[in-house]
Amino acid sequence: MRKKILELKGLEKHYPVYGGVFKRKVNSVKALDGIDLDIYRGECLGVVGESGCGKTTTGKAVINLHAPTGGTALYYPENGEPVDIAGMSNRQMKKAGIRSRLQMVFQDPTTSLNPRMLIKHIVAEPIKEQEKLSARELEAKVVSILEMVGLSRMHLMRYPHEFSGGQRQRIAVARAIAASPEFIVLDEPTSALDVSVQAQILNLLDSLRKDLNLTYLFVTHHLLVVKYISTRIAVMYLGKCIETCPTDELFMNPLHPYTHALLSGIPNPEVTGNSSRIVLEGDVPSPLNPPDGCRFHTRCPFCIDICRREEPALIDVGGGHSVACHRQDSVAALVEERYGISGYC
Amino acid sequence: METSTTMDAVQAHEHPRLRELKFTLVRIFRNPSAVIGVVLLSFFIGVAIAAPYIAPPKYAHAPYKMPHKGFSPTPKPPSERFIMGTTSGQYDILYGVVWGTRTAFKIGLLVVGFAGLVGVTLGVVAGYYGGWFDEILMRFVDIVWSIPLLVLAMTIVVAFGRGLENIIIALALVEWRWYVRVIRSEVLKLRHQEFVQAAKLMGVSDRKIILRHILPNSIYPVLIMGSMDMGSMVITASFLSFVGLGAPRGYADWGQMVALARNYIVGPANNPLQFWYTIFFPGICIILFVLGWNLLGDALRDAFDPKLRRR
Amino acid sequence: MAVLLTAQDLTTNFYTYEGVVRALDKFTLSIDHGCTFGLVGESGCGKSVTVRSMLRVIQSPGVIEGGRVLFSEQAGTDPIDLLELSEEEMEGIRGDSISMIFQEPNAALNPVLTIGYQVAESFLFHRTAQMSTRICEKIDGGVSFGLLTPLYRAMLSIAAKSPKSRFLKACSRIPLLRRWDTPVKDEAMRRAVDIIGKLGIANPEEIVTRYPHNLSGGMKQRIVIAIALACHPTLLIADEATSNLDVTVQAQILQLLNDLKKESISSILLITHDLGVVAETCEKVGVMYAGTLCETGKVEEVFSRPLHPYTQALLTSVPKFHQEGELQSIEGSVPNLVYPPSGCRFHPRCPKAMEQCSIEKPELKELRKGHFVACHYAEAQVGGLV
Amino acid sequence: MTAYIIRRLLFLVFVLFGVSILIFGLLSTFSPERRAAAYVTTPQQAENIPLIIKEYGLDKPIYVQYGKWIQQVAQGNLGWSLVAARPVAKAFWNYFPTTLELNLFASPLVVIVGIWLGTMSGVYRDSFFDHSTRIAAIVGWSLPTFLFALILLMIFYGYLDLFSPGILSSELALWVANNPDQFVRYTGMYSIDGLLNGRPDITLNALNHLVLPVLTQVIVVVALLMRVMRSGMIEEMSKDYVITAKAKGADFKTIYQKHAKRNALIPVITVAGQLVALSMEGSIAVEVVFNRQGMGWWLAESATQLDMPVLMSVCMFVGLVFVISNLIIDIMYAYVDPRIRLH
């Protein structure tokens, strides 16, 4: 039995919109509108979706960087009782010893590193928060962490701007693991990097996960990247999670029409000659007023009556595969019939 | 392995902070206006320091009191005794100009120092924590903001009574609003920066975040403004002196010297510029002093322009 | 196939405070009529600089130092060198024969002008004469534009002959006379509505009155495409046109480009860092590294049998559907072009680097049929020219 | 939009209330006798100050006094001005037109000249023109208004004898004062009233007296506007949409006039409030030096004579003008930048 590390139940994050003479709340942006998700120890869960679907918000809400506005996020320590971290303040979390266990690596390493701090101090900061070390011990520890991410002692006394993009992201990773976390949210960690450097970082992250027994939540819009690094994938659309399943299963046997559209839209770098794809009509609806019923029905090529009325629940169809679609049984056949696509692997 | 390998050997010896400082200075002084500004300011600093030697005070206990020989209102042209002549009331212009430099620095440093300290402290706290403190402070700033500097400063001077000290207090009481606004908007931008969020995630306390992450990255606009303000505060103070709200008659202050010269800007019909020296010397001092600070501020703005900042 | 555009030894430098950035170093490339050409490379390798140099829209501190850009609009005609043309002649070519789509639709549209105006501008710059003739005919046919119609008719006939005449510009400053071009502007707006409608945007009449911030990213990109297509260009340059879009929107745009290619445009130069996009949409590809072209040829040829070590490494470093084993990455990072490496610019990172590579810059040579490579190692391997 | 304007009007009331408390608080440091002057409206009343102190409770707690004072202000009783020797409310109409006249002539010049110079030096960055305007701007910014005005007076009045201080020449002023039936002061501004009364000579004379004040005002205020416009223009000219326009085939003039300029105006509008404040401050110095009896002169004079009621009223008035002009600026903002929705 795999051990859970985080369990999200109906997690919500609404951003209020103010208006009127007295700036009262008139509406809210439903960036994250109630998602249920279990994250297991040691896995790398990929969260994919288009911009504005709430994947980054999910990442920030599960580690309580942006406090969720509703729902619970249960954290299961290695040994001990689960804690609901949604709604805890940073200070409370620090006291309970969980703040540093949940870390994050941001998208753009140029903005996530303080430009006026030396690398030595950047990496030392999380260590100093946890234990009192002498200057020499601290430096030795910083160097050992830098070496884990492929940097060395000679990089200690430099400013972030003196590094290339890939190296900066290594520093950001080093800072995250310096806090000795169990769980790291990776928010598009490679999308600001060059193609040739992306592979370095992906391989580094993968080996760190195995060596340090970490759990990742890998947020990205790039499906091939997520296929390479993740063990399990959650697909999001407009603030909801619509499909979760193990990576290989998703590419072999997707069940949601939106997943089909995403997968067929990936430009394949291998020259195959066949490239039929599902082109969705229109745009993603506004998260201010999400559509009734199934959120995808406005763009779904296989939409039927019930989709407009009733919102489908995320149901387990076996093999760790969950999907939220009224027509999940027939989608694969419909796709093959209309677009001539069967499988993406 | 990376781009800076060639520079490694050169850079290995100096401390990185020193290297940064050098780089910043080079960037500032690439701009000729910075050079001119610093030269002007060094000149004034020199004059201020050497004041007792250039113009030995007559009254040792009150060096700011301008000595005067007689009470005749008609100014006297430059002579061997008074190199720059004497102004109305027979005050020695050279003496006034030299000791007025000290007055100008006093005004600038005290006003900018106080306003900057108060403004930055309040602005950082309000911007970082937000909430009711921010709300109340910003509404208060809105109120103070709606009266222009000069009008409000005049009113405060009237309320507290005239005098140079009260001018300084009045200007500081008005000018802090600028620093609050500037630093607060910087802090608001920084508060959502990823490196600040990362620090929060690591459990770093708010105090440390402010000191380590927020202040070092938001202080430059304040420095630029402080530099510009050194000049503009001296302008405002000298105008208040000129109007007659400043120090008592005979105090070495450029604004007052211009006021003393006011009735002599137009001489007799046959020689309309007869009394040029009465306004020229104090006037040129004010202009060059302000110009020096403005040139420096302008160069700082160019040097710290975030759009030109290297990545 | 006839050659449409050739860049020869194109060299562009940027004069920055840190030093001279040698962004393009004797760059050579040629595009055929009717071809979709993909130019790939990592960020900072000079893809955008290349096309901006070709169109001469490089911004300060960039300076085109040398080379030639030969352009022959009709197949078989004598090419003209775009770098030799006067600025005014160049204005006539930009947006008319060659047009461009930019990466960031948010930044590429002017936030304070309406969508309609921004599209109509293309017609006003290049079709004023044609539209004026049309309106003159209409006036002769009895259509009236108020009391001053005869006067406008006279001015429009001048515009029909020389739309950029100084006389008309002077008139545009005089209160009543300045309204002569209202019918032209209306006509341009009608055409804008037309072309926006053709790109598959619902109710174009309403869209033209909106401002860019009202539209979604995909819509904005369509508008940018509409601007570029307005005058039926011979060559469409798409600079990272889909990179910042979501997968499903990217699919829409790529399909749109594909459809348009069949209908109206002669050639497309597609610039991207996404190898997948090139593989799926292009016929030919050029691979760029640090301001030089390393390899060019048919897509299938280059992608399945790459000869340049950089292309080989790049292809193994991107994740694929059928990923086997670990991704391979290229050691090190892109060089700082203020101090470009001597000889072949890839040699410090190249696993196959030889002594010669750091001394001598390799020439682009045809090592297989239609497959050009600039690499000493590949040359030695394949053994000379075809 | 409506909600926004309503909110701003409420804000205006709030700010005026705040200003009144601030000013009242500041001036309550005076003795009751001094403060009594704020309620005096005729010279007769001034004789029995103790009565007024009693009547308005000037020895009572400060909030009671404030209430009484606000009550008086609401009735239009702003007190007695020592400097003007008449009630403040009446004196106001005497002084205000002079200041308005100065700014009516100076502001359009500031806007036109500032935007033009800023655009040109931004477009032709690092050219000779750019460098010279930049130097001129920074020197202009460093010139204290009163000093600059004095220098102008020295040259144009003292040396060249072209323009003189004051509002009108003394003969004309005397004539106007002695013939109130022949010269009706419709607007209070001589340059306009001269035309309305069929006396172009008065208009010309008034304009002659306006040249130096307007010049001073323009030079001091224009520097800021120019600098902001220049940097806005430089920034906009490097944006991607400029390249798009260029790639469309636009000529250089269309690019900067049609595309960049309107965007560059947006940051200018954000400093418009500062420009208004600068003009107000400038007016004080200009009027003091050129001896023009306007609001600024009145304020400075009142400050030196500790004429408290005037200070209070002028502060309130300036606050009102400032908040209203900021409201107008915000609406202009929404007009220039379609991305702003006032909600």
Short mmCIF file of C-alpha atoms in Angstrom, two decimals, chain D residues 162-333:
data_model
loop_
_atom_site.label_atom_id
_atom_site.label_comp_id
_atom_site.label_asym_id
_atom_site.label_seq_id
_atom_site.Cartn_x
_atom_site.Cartn_y
_atom_site.Cartn_z
CA LEU D 162 10.55 95.87 -21.76
CA PHE D 163 8.23 94.31 -19.24
CA SER D 164 7.44 95.49 -15.77
CA PRO D 165 6.10 93.82 -12.64
CA GLY D 166 2.52 94.22 -11.46
CA ILE D 167 -0.76 93.52 -13.22
CA LEU D 168 -1.39 96.79 -15.05
CA SER D 169 0.55 99.98 -15.53
CA SER D 170 -0.19 102.41 -12.70
CA GLU D 171 -2.09 104.92 -14.88
CA LEU D 172 -4.44 102.31 -16.25
CA ALA D 173 -4.91 100.71 -12.84
CA LEU D 174 -5.78 104.08 -11.38
CA TRP D 175 -8.24 104.77 -14.19
CA VAL D 176 -9.92 101.39 -13.70
CA ALA D 177 -10.18 101.97 -9.97
CA ASN D 178 -11.70 105.42 -10.45
CA ASN D 179 -14.19 104.48 -13.15
CA PRO D 180 -15.95 101.35 -11.96
CA ASP D 181 -18.97 102.23 -14.13
CA GLN D 182 -16.99 102.45 -17.37
CA PHE D 183 -14.97 99.33 -16.81
CA VAL D 184 -17.00 96.36 -15.63
CA ARG D 185 -14.94 93.52 -14.22
CA TYR D 186 -16.82 90.62 -15.74
CA THR D 187 -14.18 88.00 -15.19
CA GLY D 188 -11.70 89.85 -13.04
CA MET D 189 -9.00 89.12 -15.59
CA TYR D 190 -7.81 92.33 -17.22
CA SER D 191 -6.69 90.67 -20.43
CA ILE D 192 -10.25 89.46 -21.05
CA ASP D 193 -12.18 92.29 -19.42
CA GLY D 194 -10.28 94.76 -21.58
CA LEU D 195 -11.74 93.14 -24.69
CA LEU D 196 -15.21 92.82 -23.18
CA ASN D 197 -15.21 96.53 -22.30
CA GLY D 198 -13.86 97.55 -25.68
CA ARG D 199 -10.52 98.62 -24.30
CA PRO D 200 -7.87 96.66 -26.26
CA ASP D 201 -5.17 98.89 -24.78
CA ILE D 202 -5.91 97.46 -21.36
CA THR D 203 -5.76 93.95 -22.77
CA LEU D 204 -2.43 94.67 -24.40
CA ASN D 205 -1.07 96.21 -21.25
CA ALA D 206 -2.25 93.26 -19.18
CA LEU D 207 -0.69 90.82 -21.64
CA ASN D 208 2.54 92.76 -21.51
CA HIS D 209 2.59 92.33 -17.75
CA LEU D 210 1.86 88.62 -18.19
CA VAL D 211 4.82 87.78 -20.41
CA LEU D 212 7.45 87.33 -17.73
CA PRO D 213 5.20 85.56 -15.18
CA VAL D 214 3.97 83.12 -17.82
CA LEU D 215 7.49 82.52 -19.07
CA THR D 216 8.70 81.76 -15.54
CA GLN D 217 5.79 79.48 -14.82
CA VAL D 218 6.23 77.57 -18.10
CA ILE D 219 9.95 77.03 -17.76
CA VAL D 220 9.70 75.75 -14.23
CA VAL D 221 6.80 73.36 -14.85
CA VAL D 222 7.70 72.17 -18.33
CA ALA D 223 10.90 70.42 -17.27
CA LEU D 224 9.05 67.63 -15.45
CA LEU D 225 6.53 67.08 -18.22
CA MET D 226 9.26 66.94 -20.81
CA ARG D 227 11.31 64.41 -18.92
CA VAL D 228 8.38 62.06 -18.41
CA MET D 229 7.29 62.38 -22.01
CA ARG D 230 10.80 61.71 -23.22
CA SER D 231 11.31 58.57 -21.20
CA GLY D 232 7.80 57.40 -22.12
CA MET D 233 8.57 57.89 -25.77
CA ILE D 234 11.88 56.05 -25.54
CA GLU D 235 10.19 53.15 -23.82
CA GLU D 236 7.33 52.97 -26.28
CA MET D 237 9.58 53.18 -29.31
CA SER D 238 11.29 49.98 -28.22
CA LYS D 239 8.05 48.03 -27.81
CA ASP D 240 7.09 45.19 -30.08
CA TYR D 241 4.04 46.89 -31.54
CA VAL D 242 6.34 49.50 -33.04
CA ILE D 243 8.11 46.72 -34.91
CA THR D 244 4.74 45.34 -35.98
CA ALA D 245 3.81 48.73 -37.36
CA LYS D 246 7.15 48.96 -39.09
CA ALA D 247 6.71 45.49 -40.56
CA LYS D 248 3.31 46.61 -41.84
CA GLY D 249 5.10 49.25 -43.87
CA ALA D 250 4.45 52.27 -41.69
CA ASP D 251 6.70 55.28 -42.16
CA PHE D 252 8.62 56.72 -39.26
CA LYS D 253 6.31 59.64 -38.65
CA THR D 254 3.20 57.45 -38.51
CA ILE D 255 4.99 55.19 -36.07
CA TYR D 256 5.80 57.82 -33.53
CA GLN D 257 2.81 60.07 -34.05
CA LYS D 258 0.08 57.52 -34.37
CA HIS D 259 1.41 54.53 -32.47
CA ALA D 260 3.93 55.53 -29.83
CA LYS D 261 2.77 58.98 -28.78
CA ARG D 262 -0.56 58.02 -27.32
CA ASN D 263 1.00 55.26 -25.29
CA ALA D 264 3.70 57.60 -24.09
CA LEU D 265 1.02 60.00 -22.87
CA ILE D 266 -0.14 57.47 -20.29
CA PRO D 267 2.79 57.98 -17.90
CA VAL D 268 2.45 61.72 -18.50
CA ILE D 269 -1.07 61.61 -17.14
CA THR D 270 0.15 59.87 -14.01
CA VAL D 271 2.31 62.89 -13.22
CA ALA D 272 -0.41 65.39 -14.18
CA GLY D 273 -1.31 65.72 -10.50
CA GLN D 274 2.27 66.68 -9.76
CA LEU D 275 2.12 69.22 -12.56
CA VAL D 276 -0.95 70.80 -10.97
CA ALA D 277 0.82 70.98 -7.62
CA LEU D 278 3.90 72.44 -9.27
CA SER D 279 1.79 75.10 -10.97
CA MET D 280 0.20 76.03 -7.67
CA GLU D 281 3.59 76.36 -6.00
CA GLY D 282 4.97 78.17 -9.00
CA SER D 283 2.12 80.67 -8.85
CA ILE D 284 3.07 81.62 -5.31
CA ALA D 285 6.66 82.43 -6.21
CA VAL D 286 5.72 84.15 -9.47
CA GLU D 287 3.13 86.35 -7.84
CA VAL D 288 5.36 87.28 -4.95
CA VAL D 289 8.25 88.31 -7.16
CA PHE D 290 6.23 90.00 -9.90
CA ASN D 291 4.02 91.65 -7.34
CA ARG D 292 0.79 90.34 -8.81
CA GLN D 293 -2.02 90.40 -6.29
CA GLY D 294 -3.31 86.88 -6.69
CA MET D 295 -3.95 83.94 -4.43
CA GLY D 296 -0.26 83.10 -4.14
CA TRP D 297 0.69 86.63 -3.19
CA TRP D 298 -2.19 86.73 -0.73
CA LEU D 299 -1.11 83.46 0.86
CA ALA D 300 2.53 84.50 1.19
CA GLU D 301 1.55 87.86 2.57
CA SER D 302 -0.91 86.29 4.99
CA ALA D 303 1.74 83.85 6.15
CA THR D 304 4.17 86.61 7.01
CA GLN D 305 1.43 88.58 8.80
CA LEU D 306 0.08 85.46 10.52
CA ASP D 307 -3.31 86.02 8.92
CA MET D 308 -4.79 82.74 10.06
CA PRO D 309 -8.28 82.72 8.49
CA VAL D 310 -6.73 83.15 5.06
CA LEU D 311 -4.33 80.28 5.55
CA MET D 312 -7.16 77.98 6.59
CA SER D 313 -9.39 78.94 3.70
CA VAL D 314 -6.65 78.80 1.11
CA CYS D 315 -5.61 75.33 2.27
CA MET D 316 -9.19 74.13 1.97
CA PHE D 317 -9.55 75.71 -1.45
CA VAL D 318 -6.26 74.31 -2.73
CA GLY D 319 -7.26 70.87 -1.47
CA LEU D 320 -10.57 71.15 -3.30
CA VAL D 321 -8.92 72.20 -6.56
CA PHE D 322 -6.33 69.48 -6.24
CA VAL D 323 -8.80 66.67 -5.60
CA ILE D 324 -11.08 67.81 -8.40
CA SER D 325 -8.21 68.06 -10.84
CA ASN D 326 -7.14 64.56 -9.85
CA LEU D 327 -10.63 63.31 -10.59
CA ILE D 328 -10.45 64.90 -14.03
CA ILE D 329 -7.01 63.39 -14.55
CA ASP D 330 -8.33 59.93 -13.71
CA ILE D 331 -11.16 60.28 -16.19
CA MET D 332 -8.68 61.45 -18.82
CA TYR D 333 -6.59 58.41 -17.99
#
